[in-house]
Amino acid sequence: MTKPLILMTDAAHYDVVYSINPWMQPDLWAKDALGARRSAWRASAALTQALEAAGADIETIPGVAGLPDMVFPANAAVVLDGTALMARFRYPQRRGEEAEFLRAFEDLQARGLIDRIVALPAGLRHEGAGDGLWDAGRELFWVGHGPRSDAAAAGVIADVFGKPAQPLALASERFYHLDTCFCPLSGGEVLYYPPAFDTRSQSAIRDRVAAQDLIVASDEDAARLCVNAVCIGKTVVMAKAADRLKAVLGERGYRVVEVDLAPFLLSGGAAFCMTLRLDLKSQPAASRPQAVAVREQHR
Ligand code: ARG
């Protein structure tokens, strides 16, 4: 396996000054904004360290004053096979990030870390990997829609990347991005929080994922934003977790690495959305197990 390459944003300009999801409490934050920003900076550094220790290379871009949520680069783009499909944000508070992330991605492209940058069709909203999760085992995208992203974006993702895209309707404002309630793991399991989905989407998940591979997050796990996790091999990096979840993942051979991300939970974000994988590759058609089987049959 080549080393995972993860994009992060320097947390120097992180802040909670507006509220575009129910987790964000600018008033609470303002009581000790300086202290909160300092602990956020430390928490971000701890996350970087945990990801590096898990075997990833980290590429850090600078933040921009006045765009505090740039610290969540998962929302910048959907990236697979060297192609980046740039996001379009729902709320004006985040729209300024689009030009900044585009510039950052053009830089990454110039350095050969990304091959191709694609824009969404005019008028369509989609918030990047936050609502577009690549499931490497199933070779498909899970695409969240409702609070932030438009349902029609799933078709665009399928076209741009040439992969199936399963839309999932998010049923609450609290779990406003798919990555807050859904996390495909490297072994094929999916950690998810069923109440975050409407009933049709819950059955779409059960249709595509075998029962023994579904790991149900509790209310507490969801409230701690532990589903918003980064899985690297058998290591799962997440916010401070409950013992039960650590035990459940441990039984399946995963090692949970916790980072105290409290200052980011106050913005509705945790480990996964503070990162963006730049190196994800789909399997070339010829190396997929079925393709091999078919070729062998023809001999
Ligand atoms: N405050 C940010 C927002 O509401 C948090 C984004 C977290 N990102 C994510 N993919 N869950 O947009």
Short mmCIF file of C-alpha atoms and ligand atoms in Angstrom, two decimals:
data_model
loop_
_atom_site.label_atom_id
_atom_site.label_comp_id
_atom_site.label_asym_id
_atom_site.label_seq_id
_atom_site.Cartn_x
_atom_site.Cartn_y
_atom_site.Cartn_z
CA MET A 1 0.00 0.00 0.00
CA THR A 2 1.32 3.47 -0.83
CA LYS A 3 1.23 6.02 1.96
CA PRO A 4 -2.11 7.81 2.38
CA LEU A 5 -1.83 11.52 1.56
CA ILE A 6 -4.14 13.71 3.61
CA LEU A 7 -4.91 17.39 3.16
CA MET A 8 -5.43 19.50 6.28
CA THR A 9 -5.83 23.23 6.84
CA ASP A 10 -3.75 25.15 9.36
CA ALA A 11 -6.07 25.98 12.27
CA ALA A 12 -4.69 29.49 12.93
CA HIS A 13 -7.86 31.17 11.62
CA TYR A 14 -10.32 28.71 13.09
CA ASP A 15 -13.17 30.28 15.03
CA VAL A 16 -16.84 29.80 15.85
CA VAL A 17 -18.44 33.13 14.96
CA TYR A 18 -21.62 32.13 13.15
CA SER A 19 -24.05 29.25 13.38
CA ILE A 20 -24.97 27.18 10.32
CA ASN A 21 -25.57 23.90 12.13
CA PRO A 22 -27.03 23.06 15.55
CA TRP A 23 -23.63 22.25 17.06
CA MET A 24 -22.28 25.77 16.58
CA GLN A 25 -22.62 28.05 19.59
CA PRO A 26 -20.76 31.30 18.93
CA ASP A 27 -21.90 32.75 22.28
CA LEU A 28 -20.43 29.89 24.26
CA TRP A 29 -17.25 30.08 22.19
CA ALA A 30 -16.97 33.86 22.69
CA LYS A 31 -16.78 33.45 26.48
CA ASP A 32 -13.17 32.39 26.03
CA ALA A 33 -12.43 32.70 22.34
CA LEU A 34 -8.71 33.12 22.88
CA GLY A 35 -8.42 30.02 25.05
CA ALA A 36 -10.67 28.08 22.71
CA ARG A 37 -8.58 29.02 19.68
CA ARG A 38 -5.43 28.02 21.50
CA SER A 39 -6.85 24.60 22.40
CA ALA A 40 -8.12 24.21 18.85
CA TRP A 41 -4.64 24.79 17.53
CA ARG A 42 -3.30 22.15 19.92
CA ALA A 43 -6.07 19.70 19.02
CA SER A 44 -5.36 20.12 15.31
CA ALA A 45 -1.66 19.45 15.91
CA ALA A 46 -2.57 16.33 17.90
CA LEU A 47 -4.75 15.09 15.05
CA THR A 48 -1.91 15.65 12.57
CA GLN A 49 0.39 13.65 14.81
CA ALA A 50 -2.09 10.81 15.22
CA LEU A 51 -2.57 10.56 11.45
CA GLU A 52 1.16 10.59 10.81
CA ALA A 53 1.65 7.92 13.44
CA ALA A 54 -1.03 5.87 11.65
CA GLY A 55 1.10 6.06 8.50
CA ALA A 56 -0.22 9.06 6.58
CA ASP A 57 1.60 11.98 4.99
CA ILE A 58 -0.03 15.31 5.76
CA GLU A 59 -0.15 18.22 3.34
CA THR A 60 -1.16 21.40 5.18
CA ILE A 61 -2.54 24.49 3.47
CA PRO A 62 -2.81 27.84 5.23
CA GLY A 63 -6.17 29.00 6.56
CA VAL A 64 -7.64 32.35 5.58
CA ALA A 65 -8.80 35.07 7.97
CA GLY A 66 -12.57 35.39 7.92
CA LEU A 67 -13.09 31.82 6.68
CA PRO A 68 -12.98 29.84 9.95
CA ASP A 69 -14.52 26.65 8.53
CA MET A 70 -11.70 26.18 6.02
CA VAL A 71 -10.28 24.03 8.77
CA PHE A 72 -12.68 21.35 7.44
CA PRO A 73 -11.17 20.52 4.03
CA ALA A 74 -13.35 17.41 3.69
CA ASN A 75 -15.86 19.92 2.39
CA ALA A 76 -13.53 21.30 -0.29
CA ALA A 77 -13.93 18.57 -2.90
CA VAL A 78 -14.62 14.94 -3.72
CA VAL A 79 -11.31 13.38 -4.74
CA LEU A 80 -10.69 10.03 -6.44
CA ASP A 81 -8.15 8.78 -9.00
CA GLY A 82 -6.46 12.18 -9.16
CA THR A 83 -9.66 14.04 -10.02
CA ALA A 84 -11.05 16.70 -7.67
CA LEU A 85 -14.69 17.70 -8.03
CA MET A 86 -14.81 21.06 -6.27
CA ALA A 87 -17.59 21.79 -3.78
CA ARG A 88 -20.26 24.46 -3.89
CA PHE A 89 -21.45 25.47 -0.44
CA ARG A 90 -24.99 26.00 0.71
CA TYR A 91 -24.39 28.84 3.16
CA PRO A 92 -22.92 32.23 2.23
CA GLN A 93 -20.72 32.00 5.34
CA ARG A 94 -18.69 29.27 3.61
CA ARG A 95 -18.92 30.32 -0.04
CA GLY A 96 -15.72 32.38 0.20
CA GLU A 97 -13.88 29.10 0.75
CA GLU A 98 -14.58 27.99 -2.83
CA ALA A 99 -12.08 30.38 -4.43
CA GLU A 100 -9.48 29.69 -1.72
CA PHE A 101 -9.74 25.92 -2.05
CA LEU A 102 -9.64 26.22 -5.84
CA ARG A 103 -6.38 28.14 -5.58
CA ALA A 104 -5.01 25.54 -3.17
CA PHE A 105 -6.02 22.70 -5.51
CA GLU A 106 -4.43 24.46 -8.50
CA ASP A 107 -1.24 24.50 -6.44
CA LEU A 108 -1.60 20.80 -5.67
CA GLN A 109 -2.15 20.17 -9.37
CA ALA A 110 0.95 22.16 -10.32
CA ARG A 111 2.90 19.94 -7.91
CA GLY A 112 1.46 16.78 -9.42
CA LEU A 113 -0.55 15.78 -6.34
CA ILE A 114 -3.87 16.12 -8.24
CA ASP A 115 -4.34 15.58 -12.00
CA ARG A 116 -7.66 17.19 -12.81
CA ILE A 117 -9.96 19.79 -11.30
CA VAL A 118 -13.65 19.66 -12.20
CA ALA A 119 -16.41 22.16 -11.38
CA LEU A 120 -19.98 21.23 -10.48
CA PRO A 121 -22.68 22.26 -12.99
CA ALA A 122 -23.98 25.78 -12.33
CA GLY A 123 -26.49 26.06 -9.52
CA LEU A 124 -25.81 22.63 -8.04
CA ARG A 125 -24.66 22.43 -4.43
CA HIS A 126 -22.47 19.70 -3.01
CA GLU A 127 -20.12 19.87 -0.03
CA GLY A 128 -17.29 17.57 -1.02
CA ALA A 129 -16.20 14.46 0.82
CA GLY A 130 -18.41 15.52 3.73
CA ASP A 131 -21.30 14.36 1.56
CA GLY A 132 -19.40 12.07 -0.81
CA LEU A 133 -17.73 9.10 0.85
CA TRP A 134 -15.70 6.66 -1.23
CA ASP A 135 -16.25 3.05 -0.20
CA ALA A 136 -13.13 1.28 -1.45
CA GLY A 137 -14.39 -2.24 -0.78
CA ARG A 138 -17.66 -1.73 -2.63
CA GLU A 139 -16.14 0.56 -5.28
CA LEU A 140 -18.92 3.12 -4.91
CA PHE A 141 -19.68 6.56 -3.54
CA TRP A 142 -22.19 7.11 -0.78
CA VAL A 143 -23.65 10.54 -1.39
CA GLY A 144 -25.47 12.48 1.34
CA HIS A 145 -28.09 15.08 0.52
CA GLY A 146 -30.65 17.27 2.24
CA PRO A 147 -29.29 19.77 4.73
CA ARG A 148 -26.32 20.87 2.58
CA SER A 149 -25.96 19.01 -0.73
CA ASP A 150 -28.48 18.62 -3.56
CA ALA A 151 -29.77 15.13 -4.38
CA ALA A 152 -28.88 15.65 -8.06
CA ALA A 153 -25.17 15.81 -7.19
CA ALA A 154 -25.06 12.00 -6.91
CA GLY A 155 -25.56 11.67 -10.68
CA VAL A 156 -22.78 14.18 -11.33
CA ILE A 157 -20.40 12.30 -9.05
CA ALA A 158 -21.23 9.03 -10.84
CA ASP A 159 -20.51 10.67 -14.23
CA VAL A 160 -17.34 12.50 -13.26
CA PHE A 161 -15.70 9.50 -11.60
CA GLY A 162 -17.35 6.73 -13.60
CA LYS A 163 -18.43 4.93 -10.41
CA PRO A 164 -21.80 4.09 -8.90
CA ALA A 165 -23.12 6.68 -6.45
CA GLN A 166 -25.72 5.70 -3.87
CA PRO A 167 -27.71 8.71 -2.66
CA LEU A 168 -28.62 8.81 1.04
CA ALA A 169 -31.16 11.29 2.40
CA LEU A 170 -30.11 12.90 5.67
CA ALA A 171 -33.10 13.30 7.94
CA SER A 172 -31.88 15.81 10.51
CA GLU A 173 -30.07 19.13 10.79
CA ARG A 174 -27.91 17.71 13.57
CA PHE A 175 -26.31 15.17 11.21
CA TYR A 176 -26.11 17.58 8.31
CA HIS A 177 -23.22 15.96 6.47
CA LEU A 178 -23.00 12.26 5.64
CA ASP A 179 -19.60 12.01 7.33
CA THR A 180 -21.19 12.85 10.70
CA CYS A 181 -23.24 9.63 10.65
CA PHE A 182 -21.63 7.19 8.17
CA CYS A 183 -18.12 5.79 7.96
CA PRO A 184 -16.99 2.93 5.69
CA LEU A 185 -14.06 1.07 7.28
CA SER A 186 -11.14 -0.59 5.53
CA GLY A 187 -12.34 -4.13 6.28
CA GLY A 188 -15.70 -3.58 4.60
CA GLU A 189 -17.65 -2.74 7.75
CA VAL A 190 -19.71 0.44 7.89
CA LEU A 191 -20.02 2.36 11.15
CA TYR A 192 -23.25 4.37 11.00
CA TYR A 193 -25.98 6.06 13.00
CA PRO A 194 -29.35 4.88 11.61
CA PRO A 195 -31.59 7.67 13.04
CA ALA A 196 -29.71 10.19 10.89
CA PHE A 197 -31.27 8.68 7.73
CA ASP A 198 -34.77 8.48 6.35
CA THR A 199 -36.28 5.00 6.15
CA ARG A 200 -35.60 4.56 2.42
CA SER A 201 -31.96 5.38 2.87
CA GLN A 202 -31.72 3.05 5.85
CA SER A 203 -32.92 0.22 3.66
CA ALA A 204 -30.58 1.27 0.81
CA ILE A 205 -27.73 0.89 3.30
CA ARG A 206 -28.96 -2.52 4.43
CA ASP A 207 -29.32 -3.61 0.79
CA ARG A 208 -25.70 -2.83 0.00
CA VAL A 209 -24.00 -3.76 3.26
CA ALA A 210 -24.31 -7.25 4.74
CA ALA A 211 -25.84 -7.27 8.24
CA GLN A 212 -22.66 -8.58 9.84
CA ASP A 213 -20.73 -5.63 8.41
CA LEU A 214 -23.03 -2.96 9.85
CA ILE A 215 -21.79 -1.44 13.08
CA VAL A 216 -24.45 0.69 14.72
CA ALA A 217 -23.25 3.79 16.54
CA SER A 218 -25.12 4.67 19.74
CA ASP A 219 -26.64 8.08 20.49
CA GLU A 220 -23.59 8.76 22.60
CA ASP A 221 -21.14 7.82 19.81
CA ALA A 222 -23.02 10.11 17.44
CA ALA A 223 -23.13 12.94 19.97
CA ARG A 224 -19.36 12.68 20.40
CA LEU A 225 -18.98 12.84 16.59
CA CYS A 226 -17.05 9.57 16.74
CA VAL A 227 -18.59 8.35 13.49
CA ASN A 228 -16.66 11.22 11.87
CA ALA A 229 -13.54 9.07 11.88
CA VAL A 230 -10.49 8.54 9.69
CA CYS A 231 -9.73 4.91 8.94
CA ILE A 232 -6.18 4.11 7.86
CA GLY A 233 -5.63 0.40 7.53
CA LYS A 234 -6.65 -1.03 10.88
CA THR A 235 -6.31 2.26 12.75
CA VAL A 236 -9.38 4.43 13.29
CA VAL A 237 -8.66 7.98 14.41
CA MET A 238 -11.61 9.72 16.10
CA ALA A 239 -12.71 12.16 18.78
CA LYS A 240 -12.84 10.99 22.43
CA ALA A 241 -14.89 7.79 22.30
CA ALA A 242 -17.05 5.75 24.62
CA ASP A 243 -15.61 2.45 25.87
CA ARG A 244 -18.32 0.39 24.16
CA LEU A 245 -17.41 1.70 20.70
CA LYS A 246 -13.71 1.11 21.30
CA ALA A 247 -14.49 -2.45 22.39
CA VAL A 248 -16.76 -3.15 19.40
CA LEU A 249 -14.13 -1.91 16.95
CA GLY A 250 -11.39 -3.69 18.88
CA GLU A 251 -13.21 -7.03 18.51
CA ARG A 252 -13.12 -6.50 14.76
CA GLY A 253 -9.41 -5.92 14.77
CA TYR A 254 -9.33 -2.13 14.70
CA ARG A 255 -7.20 0.04 16.94
CA VAL A 256 -8.98 3.22 17.99
CA VAL A 257 -6.79 6.29 18.41
CA GLU A 258 -8.59 9.09 20.22
CA VAL A 259 -7.83 12.77 19.90
CA ASP A 260 -9.53 15.38 22.06
CA LEU A 261 -11.25 17.46 19.40
CA ALA A 262 -13.66 19.31 21.73
CA PRO A 263 -13.00 22.77 20.19
CA PHE A 264 -14.00 21.42 16.76
CA LEU A 265 -17.09 19.61 18.05
CA LEU A 266 -18.30 23.12 18.90
CA SER A 267 -18.41 23.73 15.16
CA GLY A 268 -20.02 20.38 14.34
CA GLY A 269 -16.81 18.83 13.09
CA ALA A 270 -14.36 16.13 14.14
CA ALA A 271 -11.56 13.97 12.74
CA PHE A 272 -12.85 13.05 9.30
CA CYS A 273 -13.98 16.49 8.22
CA MET A 274 -10.67 18.03 9.29
CA THR A 275 -9.04 15.90 6.60
CA LEU A 276 -9.30 15.14 2.90
CA ARG A 277 -7.67 12.10 1.29
CA LEU A 278 -5.91 13.14 -1.91
CA ASP A 279 -4.54 9.74 -2.90
CA LEU A 280 -7.64 7.51 -3.09
CA LYS A 281 -7.56 5.23 -6.12
CA SER A 282 -10.26 2.97 -7.44
CA GLN A 283 -9.28 -0.49 -8.59
CA PRO A 284 -8.37 -0.64 -12.26
CA ALA A 285 -11.10 -2.73 -13.94
CA ALA A 286 -8.66 -5.49 -14.89
CA SER A 287 -7.46 -6.07 -11.32
CA ARG A 288 -10.91 -6.50 -9.81
CA PRO A 289 -11.58 -10.03 -8.59
CA GLN A 290 -14.59 -10.63 -10.89
CA ALA A 291 -12.69 -9.39 -13.91
CA VAL A 292 -9.92 -11.87 -13.18
CA ALA A 293 -12.43 -14.67 -12.74
CA VAL A 294 -14.07 -13.86 -16.07
CA ARG A 295 -10.75 -13.82 -17.89
CA GLU A 296 -9.83 -17.18 -16.43
CA GLN A 297 -13.12 -18.67 -17.53
CA HIS A 298 -12.39 -17.70 -21.13
CA ARG A 299 -9.18 -19.73 -21.29
N1 ARG B 1 -18.98 24.40 10.86
C1 ARG B 1 -18.85 23.60 9.69
C2 ARG B 1 -20.13 23.65 8.87
O1 ARG B 1 -21.17 23.69 9.47
C3 ARG B 1 -18.48 22.21 10.07
C4 ARG B 1 -18.25 21.33 8.89
C5 ARG B 1 -17.86 19.95 9.27
N2 ARG B 1 -17.67 19.19 8.10
C6 ARG B 1 -18.14 17.96 7.88
N3 ARG B 1 -17.84 17.41 6.75
N4 ARG B 1 -18.88 17.36 8.74
O2 ARG B 1 -20.14 23.66 7.69
#
